Each structure stands twice: as structure tokens, then as C-alpha cells.
Short mmCIF file of C-alpha atoms and ligand atoms in Angstrom, two decimals:
data_model
loop_
_atom_site.label_atom_id
_atom_site.label_comp_id
_atom_site.label_asym_id
_atom_site.label_seq_id
_atom_site.Cartn_x
_atom_site.Cartn_y
_atom_site.Cartn_z
CA MET A 1 47.67 10.67 -13.38
CA THR A 2 48.16 14.52 -13.47
CA ALA A 3 44.75 16.38 -12.60
CA GLN A 4 42.83 17.55 -15.71
CA ILE A 5 42.52 21.22 -16.40
CA ALA A 6 39.11 21.97 -17.85
CA LEU A 7 37.80 25.50 -18.84
CA ILE A 8 33.98 25.64 -19.37
CA THR A 9 32.42 28.62 -20.90
CA GLY A 10 29.10 29.89 -19.44
CA ALA A 11 29.69 28.00 -16.41
CA ASN A 12 27.96 30.06 -13.87
CA LYS A 13 24.62 28.17 -14.09
CA GLY A 14 22.73 25.59 -16.02
CA ILE A 15 24.40 22.74 -17.76
CA GLY A 16 27.78 24.44 -17.84
CA PHE A 17 27.93 24.77 -13.98
CA GLU A 18 26.77 21.10 -13.58
CA THR A 19 29.44 20.09 -16.15
CA ALA A 20 32.07 21.97 -13.89
CA ARG A 21 30.72 19.96 -10.93
CA ILE A 22 30.77 16.68 -12.61
CA LEU A 23 34.48 16.96 -13.87
CA GLY A 24 35.60 18.71 -10.65
CA ARG A 25 34.41 15.86 -8.59
CA ASP A 26 36.25 13.61 -10.79
CA GLY A 27 39.43 15.52 -9.66
CA ALA A 28 39.83 18.11 -12.50
CA THR A 29 40.61 21.71 -11.73
CA VAL A 30 37.66 23.49 -13.26
CA LEU A 31 37.91 27.08 -14.61
CA LEU A 32 34.48 28.54 -14.72
CA GLY A 33 34.26 30.81 -17.65
CA ALA A 34 31.46 33.54 -16.91
CA ARG A 35 30.83 36.93 -18.32
CA SER A 36 29.49 38.30 -15.03
CA ALA A 37 32.27 38.44 -12.15
CA ASP A 38 29.48 38.26 -9.64
CA LEU A 39 27.90 35.20 -10.90
CA GLY A 40 31.25 33.44 -11.80
CA GLU A 41 32.87 34.05 -8.33
CA LYS A 42 29.62 32.64 -6.65
CA ALA A 43 29.37 29.67 -8.73
CA ALA A 44 33.28 28.76 -8.16
CA ALA A 45 32.73 29.47 -4.32
CA ALA A 46 29.70 26.89 -4.31
CA LEU A 47 32.08 24.19 -5.96
CA ALA A 48 34.89 25.05 -3.75
CA GLU A 49 32.62 24.42 -0.63
CA GLU A 50 32.01 20.89 -2.13
CA GLY A 51 35.94 20.54 -2.31
CA ILE A 52 36.37 21.02 -5.84
CA ASP A 53 39.17 23.09 -7.29
CA ALA A 54 37.19 25.75 -8.92
CA ARG A 55 38.33 29.12 -10.14
CA PHE A 56 36.50 31.63 -11.94
CA VAL A 57 37.58 33.06 -15.05
CA HIS A 58 36.24 36.34 -16.65
CA LEU A 59 35.20 35.37 -20.19
CA ASP A 60 32.62 36.80 -22.24
CA VAL A 61 32.81 34.94 -25.48
CA THR A 62 31.83 37.89 -27.70
CA ASP A 63 34.27 40.06 -26.24
CA PRO A 64 37.99 39.52 -27.86
CA ALA A 65 39.94 41.32 -25.23
CA SER A 66 38.22 39.19 -22.44
CA VAL A 67 38.97 35.88 -24.55
CA GLU A 68 42.73 36.78 -24.99
CA ALA A 69 42.88 37.75 -21.39
CA ALA A 70 41.30 34.48 -20.31
CA ALA A 71 43.84 32.53 -22.37
CA ASP A 72 46.83 34.53 -21.03
CA ARG A 73 45.79 34.07 -17.39
CA ILE A 74 45.45 30.39 -17.70
CA GLY A 75 48.77 30.09 -19.68
CA ALA A 76 50.53 31.95 -16.87
CA GLU A 77 48.76 30.22 -14.05
CA LEU A 78 48.64 26.63 -15.14
CA GLY A 79 50.42 26.22 -18.34
CA ARG A 80 48.21 24.04 -20.26
CA LEU A 81 44.64 23.07 -20.73
CA ASP A 82 43.18 19.46 -21.38
CA VAL A 83 39.45 20.30 -21.87
CA LEU A 84 37.38 23.13 -23.44
CA VAL A 85 33.77 22.84 -23.28
CA ASN A 86 32.36 25.59 -25.37
CA ASN A 87 29.13 25.71 -23.46
CA ALA A 88 27.98 29.56 -23.43
CA ALA A 89 24.99 30.06 -25.57
CA ILE A 90 21.82 32.31 -25.82
CA ALA A 91 18.51 31.26 -27.06
CA GLY A 92 18.18 34.05 -29.58
CA SER A 93 14.38 33.62 -29.70
CA ASP A 94 11.64 34.73 -27.22
CA ALA A 95 10.24 31.16 -26.80
CA PHE A 96 11.04 27.65 -27.36
CA ASP A 97 7.39 26.88 -27.58
CA PRO A 98 6.62 26.79 -31.41
CA ALA A 99 3.18 28.06 -30.86
CA THR A 100 4.50 31.27 -29.60
CA ALA A 101 7.87 31.52 -31.22
CA THR A 102 8.52 34.15 -33.80
CA PRO A 103 8.53 32.51 -37.51
CA PRO A 104 11.52 33.02 -39.83
CA SER A 105 9.54 35.41 -41.67
CA ARG A 106 9.43 37.89 -38.94
CA THR A 107 12.86 37.13 -37.54
CA SER A 108 15.30 40.14 -37.87
CA PRO A 109 18.87 39.40 -39.33
CA ALA A 110 20.03 41.21 -36.32
CA LEU A 111 18.68 38.77 -33.82
CA VAL A 112 20.50 35.92 -36.09
CA ARG A 113 23.69 37.75 -35.84
CA THR A 114 23.54 38.33 -32.31
CA THR A 115 22.80 34.79 -31.70
CA PHE A 116 25.56 33.91 -34.09
CA GLU A 117 27.83 36.19 -32.17
CA THR A 118 27.55 33.88 -29.14
CA ASN A 119 26.87 30.48 -30.24
CA VAL A 120 29.11 30.29 -33.35
CA PHE A 121 31.73 33.18 -33.54
CA GLY A 122 32.43 33.05 -29.81
CA VAL A 123 33.14 29.41 -29.97
CA VAL A 124 35.69 30.17 -32.82
CA ALA A 125 37.37 32.91 -30.83
CA VAL A 126 37.63 30.84 -27.71
CA THR A 127 38.94 27.80 -29.43
CA ASN A 128 41.58 29.64 -31.59
CA ALA A 129 42.55 31.52 -28.13
CA MET A 130 42.82 28.21 -26.39
CA LEU A 131 44.25 25.87 -28.68
CA PRO A 132 47.92 26.72 -28.04
CA LEU A 133 47.16 25.65 -24.51
CA LEU A 134 45.33 22.58 -25.42
CA ARG A 135 48.25 21.49 -27.64
CA ARG A 136 50.35 21.15 -24.64
CA SER A 137 48.00 18.40 -23.23
CA PRO A 138 48.87 14.76 -23.85
CA ALA A 139 44.96 14.25 -24.66
CA GLY A 140 43.15 17.60 -25.38
CA ARG A 141 39.52 17.48 -25.80
CA ILE A 142 37.27 20.18 -27.22
CA VAL A 143 33.51 19.66 -26.57
CA ASN A 144 31.26 21.79 -28.28
CA VAL A 145 27.66 22.02 -26.69
CA SER A 146 25.26 21.77 -29.64
CA SER A 147 21.63 20.62 -29.68
CA GLU A 148 19.41 18.11 -31.65
CA LEU A 149 17.96 21.32 -33.24
CA GLY A 150 21.26 21.84 -34.98
CA SER A 151 20.72 18.43 -36.96
CA LEU A 152 19.48 19.29 -40.35
CA THR A 153 18.65 15.41 -40.80
CA MET A 154 16.56 15.48 -37.78
CA LEU A 155 14.80 18.86 -38.34
CA THR A 156 13.55 17.70 -41.69
CA ASP A 157 12.23 14.45 -40.28
CA PRO A 158 8.58 15.03 -39.60
CA SER A 159 8.36 11.95 -37.22
CA VAL A 160 11.06 13.77 -34.93
CA PRO A 161 9.15 15.23 -31.79
CA PHE A 162 10.83 18.69 -32.26
CA TYR A 163 10.02 18.81 -35.88
CA GLU A 164 7.79 22.01 -35.42
CA THR A 165 10.41 23.82 -33.09
CA ASN A 166 11.33 26.09 -36.12
CA LEU A 167 13.59 28.54 -34.35
CA LEU A 168 15.70 30.23 -36.92
CA PRO A 169 18.15 32.11 -35.14
CA TYR A 170 19.08 29.15 -32.54
CA ASN A 171 18.60 26.38 -34.83
CA ALA A 172 20.78 28.06 -37.63
CA SER A 173 23.48 28.59 -35.00
CA LYS A 174 23.71 25.12 -33.81
CA SER A 175 23.75 23.69 -37.59
CA ALA A 176 26.71 26.39 -37.96
CA LEU A 177 28.40 25.11 -34.53
CA ASN A 178 28.04 21.65 -35.91
CA ALA A 179 30.13 22.45 -39.19
CA VAL A 180 32.42 24.29 -37.09
CA THR A 181 32.91 21.18 -35.03
CA VAL A 182 33.73 19.17 -38.28
CA ALA A 183 36.09 21.67 -39.56
CA TYR A 184 38.16 21.82 -36.28
CA ALA A 185 38.05 17.84 -36.06
CA LYS A 186 39.45 17.80 -39.60
CA GLU A 187 42.32 20.00 -38.99
CA LEU A 188 43.27 18.52 -35.75
CA ALA A 189 42.95 14.77 -36.96
CA GLY A 190 46.22 13.14 -36.16
CA THR A 191 46.98 15.28 -33.18
CA ALA A 192 46.22 14.44 -29.49
CA ILE A 193 43.06 16.81 -29.58
CA LYS A 194 39.79 15.43 -30.19
CA VAL A 195 36.82 17.72 -31.12
CA ASN A 196 33.25 16.67 -30.73
CA ALA A 197 29.64 18.06 -30.75
CA VAL A 198 27.39 17.01 -27.98
CA THR A 199 23.86 17.34 -27.25
CA PRO A 200 22.84 17.24 -23.51
CA GLY A 201 19.15 16.72 -24.37
CA TYR A 202 16.17 18.95 -23.51
CA CYS A 203 17.04 20.23 -19.95
CA ALA A 204 14.97 22.64 -17.84
CA THR A 205 17.28 25.62 -17.69
CA ASP A 206 16.90 29.34 -18.01
CA LEU A 207 17.49 28.86 -21.69
CA ASN A 208 14.30 27.45 -22.51
CA GLY A 209 12.16 28.89 -19.42
CA HIS A 210 12.72 25.59 -17.55
CA THR A 211 10.62 23.75 -20.11
CA GLY A 212 12.96 21.00 -20.62
CA TYR A 213 12.13 17.48 -19.02
CA ARG A 214 15.59 16.64 -18.09
CA THR A 215 17.72 18.05 -15.32
CA ALA A 216 20.78 20.23 -16.12
CA ALA A 217 22.83 17.56 -14.34
CA GLN A 218 21.48 14.69 -16.63
CA GLY A 219 22.59 16.87 -19.65
CA ALA A 220 25.78 17.74 -18.10
CA ALA A 221 26.73 14.10 -17.76
CA VAL A 222 26.63 13.55 -21.48
CA VAL A 223 28.79 16.76 -22.01
CA ALA A 224 31.29 15.75 -19.17
CA ALA A 225 31.74 12.36 -20.68
CA ALA A 226 32.76 13.71 -23.98
CA ALA A 227 35.30 15.83 -22.10
CA VAL A 228 37.09 12.79 -20.89
CA LEU A 229 36.83 10.40 -23.74
CA GLY A 230 39.67 7.85 -24.09
CA ASP A 231 42.04 7.88 -26.84
CA ASP A 232 39.88 5.18 -28.68
CA GLY A 233 36.83 7.55 -28.35
CA PRO A 234 35.28 9.26 -31.38
CA ALA A 235 36.43 12.48 -33.09
CA GLY A 236 34.49 14.62 -35.16
CA ALA A 237 31.27 13.14 -34.10
CA PHE A 238 27.95 14.43 -32.81
CA ILE A 239 27.06 12.58 -29.58
CA ALA A 240 24.04 12.14 -27.50
CA GLU A 241 23.44 10.37 -24.37
CA ASP A 242 22.42 7.31 -26.45
CA GLY A 243 25.01 7.30 -29.13
CA ARG A 244 25.76 9.20 -32.07
CA LEU A 245 23.41 11.46 -33.95
CA PRO A 246 23.29 12.46 -37.63
CA TRP A 247 24.40 15.96 -38.67
P1 NAP B 1 21.64 28.68 -19.55
O1 NAP B 1 21.31 28.06 -18.20
O2 NAP B 1 20.89 29.84 -19.98
O3 NAP B 1 23.30 29.07 -19.61
C1 NAP B 1 24.00 29.57 -20.63
C2 NAP B 1 25.09 30.22 -20.02
O4 NAP B 1 25.99 30.62 -21.30
C3 NAP B 1 25.14 30.96 -18.94
O5 NAP B 1 26.16 31.02 -18.04
C4 NAP B 1 25.17 32.39 -19.65
O6 NAP B 1 25.83 33.39 -18.72
C5 NAP B 1 26.26 32.12 -20.65
N1 NAP B 1 26.51 33.07 -21.68
C6 NAP B 1 25.63 33.44 -22.55
N2 NAP B 1 26.09 34.31 -23.22
C7 NAP B 1 27.50 34.46 -22.85
C8 NAP B 1 28.57 35.07 -23.34
N3 NAP B 1 28.60 36.10 -24.48
N4 NAP B 1 29.91 34.81 -22.62
C9 NAP B 1 30.00 34.07 -21.55
N5 NAP B 1 28.99 33.25 -21.26
C10 NAP B 1 27.92 33.55 -21.99
O7 NAP B 1 21.42 27.37 -20.63
P2 NAP B 1 21.79 25.85 -20.80
O8 NAP B 1 20.66 25.31 -21.08
O9 NAP B 1 22.54 25.37 -19.63
O10 NAP B 1 22.70 26.08 -21.88
C11 NAP B 1 24.24 25.48 -21.93
C12 NAP B 1 24.30 24.88 -23.55
O11 NAP B 1 23.48 23.77 -23.61
C13 NAP B 1 24.14 25.96 -24.47
O12 NAP B 1 24.99 25.79 -25.55
C14 NAP B 1 22.83 25.37 -25.03
O13 NAP B 1 22.37 25.69 -26.41
C15 NAP B 1 23.01 23.92 -24.84
N6 NAP B 1 21.66 23.04 -24.98
C16 NAP B 1 20.68 23.27 -24.11
C17 NAP B 1 19.73 22.45 -24.09
C18 NAP B 1 18.50 22.73 -22.96
O14 NAP B 1 17.53 22.01 -23.11
N7 NAP B 1 18.81 23.53 -22.05
C19 NAP B 1 19.36 21.38 -24.94
C20 NAP B 1 20.37 21.45 -25.87
C21 NAP B 1 21.52 22.11 -26.02
P3 NAP B 1 24.60 34.52 -18.18
O15 NAP B 1 24.28 33.84 -16.71
O16 NAP B 1 25.55 35.57 -17.87
O17 NAP B 1 23.64 34.67 -19.14
#
């Protein structure tokens, strides 16, 4: 089988980096998207030392010129893309601790807008730019890295442990990302491209001040599994480690 070509946004650290590592160990050519050339080059070099075909791609998901340039480069160098992992995101809040997080009533629209620029609009920009390359794959996979905090069903259930984690910018951005996932999945139904949202679970990363109880590698395993789904796998689903989640 031809080696897979996978682009992971925000891959210089955290769950994105670990996802690149898992896919790379499985033989994929991994394109590590990063907005910092220095951090991206270092991350790609670290994976290359492990024998992985890892290449840094400059990609700031909020910068249309950078997104277009990345798509042009991948097209020119590799001609197609098999996997797109929309992983890059920002917390958009000062804290994940409900005791200290800013409540919605004191959250500025500007912060919500900034958070959506990366977590939602960035995904739309990157997906639209990469879709022509994904259409050239025999089995394209788009994985949007979402969160349980984007599930309106779970957030309105007082019995869920994170019920009090009421982070307006982040939670709303991930609910919007879930809606974005459904929209693309509908358009691409009947093609070779599957679009799903996944949650890695609560992992210790910079995003949450390393408060998560799972490792980034454990979270990445969920993301990577959705990136290599077989043709009989789900599309338009919200996937966690233990199965599907409610929207
Ligand atoms: P992280 O360690 O903070 O990594 C986030 C990555 O996104 C970094 O590489 C960051 O780059 C990049 N990024 C941010 N803005 C960007 C932009 N404009 N363009 C390109 N890259 C950008 O966080 P993480 O926990 O690994 O998060 C990865 C994904 O998992 C996110 O979608 C997050 O919402 C999701 N998630 C995480 C958890 C968790 O518990 N950690 C739970 C559920 C979902 P810089 O280094 O340049 O900032």
C-alpha cells in the first residue's frame, strides 16, 4: 500500500505532535503544521530522529496566505493528502478551573472572536484549502479535534463531571466545530472522504496548564485512530476513546 500523507495542524507540541508520531510510526509521511518555524522545525527533527518521514509545514491557521501557501507546497511536493487533522486550537480562557475561570457575563466578545478565529474559522480555511488534495486520495480522512466541552448534550447534564466547566469562548468554539464537522460530512457523504470529530479526553498539555489526567499520547491515540478509519468506519460522528458521543 502507498504510504499515507497526513497533515496535522498545531503539531509542534501536545496532542498534535503525538498524533504525528503515531501516524509516522505507522509509516505515514507526516506534515507537521506549525505557526512557529523554529518550533515546527524542531518537532519535525525530533520525529525524523526516530526514523519518521516528518516534514515541517509553515501553517498559521488564522493567516489565509499561510494556509494557501501550505496547500500549494503540499500539492507541488506530494500531489495529494490522505489525512487532515484539524488539531490547532487555543484555550481562549485564562483557566480551565471553574473556580477561577472568567464567567460568561465578564467574557469579552473580542476573546470569543479570537478563539473562534483559530478553533473554528481556521478549520474552515484549512479544510477548504486542503480539500482538492484530499479528493485525490483513495480514502481521505478529516479529523476535527473537538472536546466533550463542545457537546451541548453533555454540558447540560448535571451528572457529567465537567458540568461546571463553563468556559464560554472554548466550549462555544468546540460546539461550533462540531456543527462544522456535520456540515462537511454531509457535503462529502458519498465521496471517499470521511469527516469526523473526535475528543482526545482530558490530557495534560499546555492548553490546560497540564491539569489533564491523561497523557497527550493517550489523547493522540484516539485522534490517530480516526485518521486511519477503514472504509466501513463512521462518518459525521463524534468519537471518543470508548465510542461515539452525543452532539
Ligand atoms: P497545546 O499543547 O496547547 O497545542 C495546541 C497547538 O495548536 C500548538 O501547537 C499551538 O501552536 C497550535 N496553534 C494554536 N494556534 C495556532 C494557529 N493560529 N495556527 C497554527 N497552530 C496553532 O494543546 P493540546 O491540548 O495538545 O490541544 C490539541 C487539540 O486537542 C486542540 O484542538 C484542543 O482543543 C483539543 N483538546 C485538548 C484537550 C486536552 O485535555 N488537552 C481535551 C479536548 C480537546 P503554538 O505552540 O505556536 O502555540
